[in-house]
PDB file of C-alpha atoms in Angstrom:
ATOM      1  CA  MET C  36       9.749  16.831  -4.763  1.00 52.00           C
ATOM      2  CA  SER C  37       5.990  16.815  -4.486  1.00 50.00           C
ATOM      3  CA  GLU C  38       3.976  20.013  -4.305  1.00 57.00           C
ATOM      4  CA  CYS C  39       4.032  19.738  -0.493  1.00 54.00           C
ATOM      5  CA  GLY C  40       7.837  19.448  -0.458  1.00 65.00           C
ATOM      6  CA  THR C  41       8.097  15.704   0.160  1.00 69.00           C
ATOM      7  CA  PRO C  42      10.583  13.925  -2.120  1.00 70.00           C
ATOM      8  CA  ILE C  43       9.142  11.327  -4.494  1.00 85.00           C
ATOM      9  CA  ALA C  44      11.764   8.733  -3.578  1.00 81.00           C
ATOM     10  CA  CYS C  45      12.258   5.475  -1.690  1.00 86.00           C
ATOM     11  CA  SER C  46      15.088   4.992   0.796  1.00 88.00           C
ATOM     12  CA  LEU C  47      15.208   1.173   0.669  1.00 85.00           C
ATOM     13  CA  ASP C  48      18.222  -0.610  -0.787  1.00 84.00           C
ATOM     14  CA  ALA C  49      17.699  -3.389  -3.363  1.00 87.00           C
ATOM     15  CA  ALA C  50      17.626  -6.261  -0.851  1.00 90.00           C
ATOM     16  CA  ASP C  51      15.194  -4.504   1.472  1.00 90.00           C
ATOM     17  CA  LEU C  52      13.039  -3.528  -1.504  1.00 89.00           C
ATOM     18  CA  ARG C  53      12.761  -7.177  -2.620  1.00 92.00           C
ATOM     19  CA  GLN C  54      11.745  -8.182   0.906  1.00 94.00           C
ATOM     20  CA  ARG C  55       9.154  -5.391   1.131  1.00 92.00           C
ATOM     21  CA  ILE C  56       7.658  -6.356  -2.225  1.00 93.00           C
ATOM     22  CA  GLU C  57       7.256  -9.919  -1.000  1.00 95.00           C
ATOM     23  CA  GLU C  58       5.621  -8.670   2.228  1.00 96.00           C
ATOM     24  CA  TRP C  59       3.087  -6.650   0.219  1.00 96.00           C
ATOM     25  CA  ARG C  60       2.415  -9.583  -2.121  1.00 96.00           C
ATOM     26  CA  GLN C  61       1.868 -11.911   0.846  1.00 96.00           C
ATOM     27  CA  PHE C  62      -0.492  -9.343   2.378  1.00 97.00           C
ATOM     28  CA  ARG C  63      -2.364  -9.234  -0.932  1.00 97.00           C
ATOM     29  CA  ARG C  64      -2.683 -13.040  -1.051  1.00 96.00           C
ATOM     30  CA  ASP C  65      -3.719 -13.346   2.596  1.00 97.00           C
ATOM     31  CA  HIS C  66      -5.978 -10.346   3.192  1.00 98.00           C
ATOM     32  CA  VAL C  67      -6.922  -8.347   0.092  1.00 97.00           C
ATOM     33  CA  GLY C  68      -9.776  -8.930  -2.313  1.00 95.00           C
ATOM     34  CA  ALA C  69     -10.420  -6.327  -4.972  1.00 95.00           C
ATOM     35  CA  ILE C  70      -8.082  -3.433  -5.678  1.00 96.00           C
ATOM     36  CA  THR C  71      -9.320  -0.311  -7.413  1.00 96.00           C
ATOM     37  CA  GLU C  72      -7.101   2.481  -8.671  1.00 95.00           C
ATOM     38  CA  ASP C  73      -8.093   5.955  -9.740  1.00 93.00           C
ATOM     39  CA  GLY C  74      -5.106   8.102 -10.713  1.00 91.00           C
ATOM     40  CA  ALA C  75      -3.282   9.019  -7.530  1.00 95.00           C
ATOM     41  CA  ALA C  76      -5.408   6.882  -5.200  1.00 97.00           C
ATOM     42  CA  ALA C  77      -6.143   3.197  -4.704  1.00 97.00           C
ATOM     43  CA  GLN C  78      -8.375   1.181  -2.411  1.00 97.00           C
ATOM     44  CA  LEU C  79      -7.570  -2.316  -1.234  1.00 98.00           C
ATOM     45  CA  GLU C  80     -10.601  -4.257   0.008  1.00 98.00           C
ATOM     46  CA  LEU C  81      -9.517  -6.054   3.175  1.00 98.00           C
ATOM     47  CA  ASP C  82     -11.007  -9.208   4.610  1.00 97.00           C
ATOM     48  CA  LEU C  83     -12.775  -8.700   7.931  1.00 97.00           C
ATOM     49  CA  SER C  84     -10.099 -10.315  10.097  1.00 96.00           C
ATOM     50  CA  GLU C  85      -8.145  -8.626  12.848  1.00 96.00           C
ATOM     51  CA  ALA C  86      -4.984  -9.953  11.178  1.00 97.00           C
ATOM     52  CA  ALA C  87      -5.812  -7.947   8.040  1.00 98.00           C
ATOM     53  CA  LEU C  88      -6.021  -4.716  10.036  1.00 97.00           C
ATOM     54  CA  ILE C  89      -2.829  -5.410  11.952  1.00 97.00           C
ATOM     55  CA  SER C  90      -0.946  -6.251   8.748  1.00 97.00           C
ATOM     56  CA  ALA C  91      -2.340  -3.182   6.959  1.00 98.00           C
ATOM     57  CA  VAL C  92      -1.177  -0.883   9.753  1.00 97.00           C
ATOM     58  CA  SER C  93       2.249  -2.505  10.018  1.00 97.00           C
ATOM     59  CA  LEU C  94       2.976  -2.421   6.276  1.00 97.00           C
ATOM     60  CA  SER C  95       1.643   1.122   5.964  1.00 97.00           C
ATOM     61  CA  GLU C  96       3.936   2.325   8.744  1.00 96.00           C
ATOM     62  CA  GLN C  97       6.927   0.608   7.168  1.00 95.00           C
ATOM     63  CA  GLU C  98       6.133   2.009   3.728  1.00 94.00           C
ATOM     64  CA  LYS C  99       5.616   5.531   5.066  1.00 95.00           C
ATOM     65  CA  ALA C 100       9.060   5.359   6.721  1.00 93.00           C
ATOM     66  CA  CYS C 101      10.866   4.693   3.427  1.00 92.00           C
ATOM     67  CA  CYS C 102       8.471   6.428   1.003  1.00 92.00           C
ATOM     68  CA  PRO C 103       7.082   9.436   2.888  1.00 94.00           C
ATOM     69  CA  PHE C 104       5.112  10.671  -0.132  1.00 94.00           C
ATOM     70  CA  PHE C 105       2.677   7.748   0.268  1.00 95.00           C
ATOM     71  CA  GLU C 106      -0.415   8.389   2.402  1.00 97.00           C
ATOM     72  CA  PHE C 107      -2.349   5.543   4.014  1.00 98.00           C
ATOM     73  CA  SER C 108      -5.673   5.379   5.822  1.00 98.00           C
ATOM     74  CA  ILE C 109      -8.020   2.607   6.840  1.00 97.00           C
ATOM     75  CA  ALA C 110     -11.772   2.931   6.492  1.00 97.00           C
ATOM     76  CA  VAL C 111     -13.951   0.703   8.665  1.00 95.00           C
ATOM     77  CA  GLU C 112     -17.629   0.344   7.864  1.00 94.00           C
ATOM     78  CA  PRO C 113     -20.155  -2.350   8.753  1.00 95.00           C
ATOM     79  CA  GLY C 114     -19.103  -5.390   6.742  1.00 95.00           C
ATOM     80  CA  ARG C 115     -16.353  -3.559   4.839  1.00 97.00           C
ATOM     81  CA  ARG C 116     -12.766  -2.481   5.503  1.00 98.00           C
ATOM     82  CA  THR C 117     -10.446  -0.784   3.054  1.00 98.00           C
ATOM     83  CA  LEU C 118      -6.847   0.338   3.021  1.00 98.00           C
ATOM     84  CA  GLN C 119      -6.696   3.587   1.106  1.00 98.00           C
ATOM     85  CA  VAL C 120      -3.402   4.514  -0.502  1.00 98.00           C
ATOM     86  CA  SER C 121      -2.712   7.860  -2.126  1.00 97.00           C
ATOM     87  CA  VAL C 122       0.205   9.796  -3.535  1.00 96.00           C
ATOM     88  CA  PRO C 123       0.692  13.318  -4.869  1.00 95.00           C
ATOM     89  CA  PRO C 124      -0.577  13.663  -8.461  1.00 94.00           C
ATOM     90  CA  GLU C 125       2.959  13.757  -9.838  1.00 94.00           C
ATOM     91  CA  ALA C 126       3.578  10.283  -8.341  1.00 95.00           C
ATOM     92  CA  ALA C 127       0.523   8.601  -9.883  1.00 95.00           C
ATOM     93  CA  ASP C 128       2.801   6.416 -12.030  1.00 94.00           C
ATOM     94  CA  VAL C 129       4.538   5.179  -8.841  1.00 93.00           C
ATOM     95  CA  LEU C 130       1.164   4.219  -7.385  1.00 95.00           C
ATOM     96  CA  GLY C 131       0.320   2.482 -10.656  1.00 94.00           C
ATOM     97  CA  SER C 132       3.505   0.434 -10.359  1.00 93.00           C
ATOM     98  CA  PHE C 133       2.661  -0.353  -6.729  1.00 94.00           C
ATOM     99  CA  VAL C 134      -0.801  -1.636  -7.680  1.00 95.00           C
ATOM    100  CA  GLU C 135       0.667  -3.606 -10.590  1.00 94.00           C
ATOM    101  CA  MET C 136       3.247  -5.136  -8.240  1.00 92.00           C
ATOM    102  CA  LEU C 137       0.403  -6.326  -6.018  1.00 92.00           C
ATOM    103  CA  GLY C 138      -1.060  -8.199  -8.955  1.00 83.00           C
ATOM    104  CA  ALA C 139      -4.383  -6.373  -8.896  1.00 57.00           C
ATOM    105  CA  SER C 140      -5.833  -8.709 -11.509  1.00 46.00           C
ATOM    106  CA  SER C 141      -5.098 -11.882  -9.562  1.00 40.00           C
TER     107      SER C 141
END
């Protein structure tokens, strides 16, 4: 459990997890530039398309449903959009694995 009482757990089964990973990787390939991670938070730089925003919202909602300890927000500024992902401090390693799964260096 996190400090706020939310379990640090995912409710997806193995098949659904594989599908979700592929959805996130496709989102990364199609709409995400740089990814920065700082402990329990990460920022994904989105392209400026409407499709990027729609995909970010959809995936965030799906992820929040199975992993309620994740927090998502979208920041929109002139010429810049980011998907911000955060977790409780005790789940920083989970976020690290998430960022690694996205292939942050690619």
